[in-house]
Amino acid sequence: GAGVSQTPSNKVTEKGKYVELRCDPISGHTALYWYRQSLGQGPEFLIYFQGTGAADDSGLPNDRFFAVRPEGSVSTLKIQRTERGDSAVYLCASSSTPRTSGHNEQFFGPGTRLTVL
Amino acid sequence: QQQVKQSPQSLIVQKGGIPIINCAYENTAFDYFPWYQQFPGKGPALLIAIRPDVSEKKEGRFTISFNKSAKQFSLHIMDSQPGDSATYFCAASRTTDSWGKLQFGAGTQVVVTP
């Protein structure tokens, strides 16, 4: 079946502009995560959705970042007034409802490379 | 602050060698320790994972060793092949924390020469 898809694959924007990054999770996966990966670093957690609600947004760096998942499937990460420091690869991951044994594998998309000029 | 420290940053081995990547953590509440493999332009993919009640786990040529008392774990790639050249990330998570949001190490770039 199809994996996690993210669009666009690349986004170049100018400082101060608004951008939206889209994530299509694996069908039926209720959990969705956004991570940010800076050059030469590991992914850093941004936000976690369980269904339609943002259950944990503790990783969002500031209020310029916002994410939605209105129907419990597709999610959009929104960045206002972009800054050069926002340049990174934004990764989306999804997983199915955890069993009582705990962890379910997170499946990652290919990411969106955001470049802010 | 990085909750999982990973070393080395990079390493080069010859085909057939055994690259070893080490990770350390501080939070004793972590209860799941996966390793991810990432190729350029791709997202990370789960390679192998271990829970703290097990000291070693093998899947194919990949082995995780886990030392709970030292709060360290490592990945060994047996009989490494050029196709194993990739960036490897260790990670840790807590079952009760957002259904396992992952804390990643900084990554190790592994190059396996023919």
PDB file of N, CA and C in Angstrom, chain A residues 7-14 17-21 82 87-88 112-117:
ATOM      1  N   THR A   7       3.875  16.783   0.499  1.00  0.00           N
ATOM      2  CA  THR A   7       3.986  17.726  -0.612  1.00  0.00           C
ATOM      3  C   THR A   7       4.085  19.146  -0.085  1.00  0.00           C
ATOM      4  N   PRO A   8       4.846  20.021  -0.777  1.00  0.00           N
ATOM      5  CA  PRO A   8       5.724  19.669  -1.889  1.00  0.00           C
ATOM      6  C   PRO A   8       6.979  18.969  -1.388  1.00  0.00           C
ATOM      7  N   SER A   9       7.768  18.456  -2.284  1.00  0.00           N
ATOM      8  CA  SER A   9       9.023  17.832  -1.856  1.00  0.00           C
ATOM      9  C   SER A   9      10.062  18.907  -1.536  1.00  0.00           C
ATOM     10  N   ASN A  10       9.965  20.016  -2.247  1.00  0.00           N
ATOM     11  CA  ASN A  10      10.840  21.156  -2.018  1.00  0.00           C
ATOM     12  C   ASN A  10      10.026  22.436  -2.032  1.00  0.00           C
ATOM     13  N   LYS A  11      10.385  23.347  -1.156  1.00  0.00           N
ATOM     14  CA  LYS A  11       9.715  24.636  -1.122  1.00  0.00           C
ATOM     15  C   LYS A  11      10.757  25.708  -0.841  1.00  0.00           C
ATOM     16  N   VAL A  12      10.846  26.662  -1.778  1.00  0.00           N
ATOM     17  CA  VAL A  12      11.729  27.799  -1.581  1.00  0.00           C
ATOM     18  C   VAL A  12      10.860  29.025  -1.413  1.00  0.00           C
ATOM     19  N   THR A  13      11.111  29.788  -0.383  1.00  0.00           N
ATOM     20  CA  THR A  13      10.309  30.960  -0.108  1.00  0.00           C
ATOM     21  C   THR A  13      11.204  32.095   0.367  1.00  0.00           C
ATOM     22  N   GLU A  14      10.641  33.261   0.439  1.00  0.00           N
ATOM     23  CA  GLU A  14      11.399  34.421   0.905  1.00  0.00           C
ATOM     24  C   GLU A  14      11.063  34.695   2.374  1.00  0.00           C
ATOM     25  N   LYS A  17       7.485  35.316   4.305  1.00  0.00           N
ATOM     26  CA  LYS A  17       6.326  34.723   3.630  1.00  0.00           C
ATOM     27  C   LYS A  17       5.690  33.621   4.478  1.00  0.00           C
ATOM     28  N   TYR A  18       4.495  33.226   4.066  1.00  0.00           N
ATOM     29  CA  TYR A  18       3.728  32.158   4.721  1.00  0.00           C
ATOM     30  C   TYR A  18       3.834  30.881   3.878  1.00  0.00           C
ATOM     31  N   VAL A  19       4.017  29.740   4.550  1.00  0.00           N
ATOM     32  CA  VAL A  19       4.081  28.484   3.813  1.00  0.00           C
ATOM     33  C   VAL A  19       3.190  27.436   4.469  1.00  0.00           C
ATOM     34  N   GLU A  20       2.731  26.503   3.656  1.00  0.00           N
ATOM     35  CA  GLU A  20       1.963  25.363   4.125  1.00  0.00           C
ATOM     36  C   GLU A  20       2.611  24.089   3.598  1.00  0.00           C
ATOM     37  N   LEU A  21       2.785  23.134   4.477  1.00  0.00           N
ATOM     38  CA  LEU A  21       3.363  21.846   4.116  1.00  0.00           C
ATOM     39  C   LEU A  21       2.323  20.774   4.417  1.00  0.00           C
ATOM     40  N   THR A  82       8.007  33.453   7.746  1.00  0.00           N
ATOM     41  CA  THR A  82       9.167  32.563   7.762  1.00  0.00           C
ATOM     42  C   THR A  82      10.475  33.319   7.971  1.00  0.00           C
ATOM     43  N   SER A  87      14.668  27.116   7.792  1.00  0.00           N
ATOM     44  CA  SER A  87      15.121  26.221   6.724  1.00  0.00           C
ATOM     45  C   SER A  87      15.525  24.872   7.309  1.00  0.00           C
ATOM     46  N   ALA A  88      14.904  23.823   6.790  1.00  0.00           N
ATOM     47  CA  ALA A  88      15.117  22.470   7.307  1.00  0.00           C
ATOM     48  C   ALA A  88      14.287  21.509   6.465  1.00  0.00           C
ATOM     49  N   THR A 112       9.613  17.383   3.402  1.00  0.00           N
ATOM     50  CA  THR A 112       9.599  18.587   2.564  1.00  0.00           C
ATOM     51  C   THR A 112      10.815  19.412   2.941  1.00  0.00           C
ATOM     52  N   ARG A 113      11.653  19.686   1.961  1.00  0.00           N
ATOM     53  CA  ARG A 113      12.818  20.543   2.209  1.00  0.00           C
ATOM     54  C   ARG A 113      12.408  21.988   2.030  1.00  0.00           C
ATOM     55  N   LEU A 114      12.410  22.724   3.124  1.00  0.00           N
ATOM     56  CA  LEU A 114      12.044  24.139   3.105  1.00  0.00           C
ATOM     57  C   LEU A 114      13.309  24.987   3.128  1.00  0.00           C
ATOM     58  N   THR A 115      13.404  25.897   2.181  1.00  0.00           N
ATOM     59  CA  THR A 115      14.514  26.848   2.129  1.00  0.00           C
ATOM     60  C   THR A 115      13.941  28.254   2.182  1.00  0.00           C
ATOM     61  N   VAL A 116      14.363  28.997   3.174  1.00  0.00           N
ATOM     62  CA  VAL A 116      13.925  30.385   3.323  1.00  0.00           C
ATOM     63  C   VAL A 116      15.088  31.301   2.953  1.00  0.00           C
ATOM     64  N   LEU A 117      14.893  32.076   1.902  1.00  0.00           N
ATOM     65  CA  LEU A 117      15.974  32.958   1.405  1.00  0.00           C
ATOM     66  C   LEU A 117      15.978  34.304   2.117  1.00  0.00           C
TER      67      LEU A 117
END
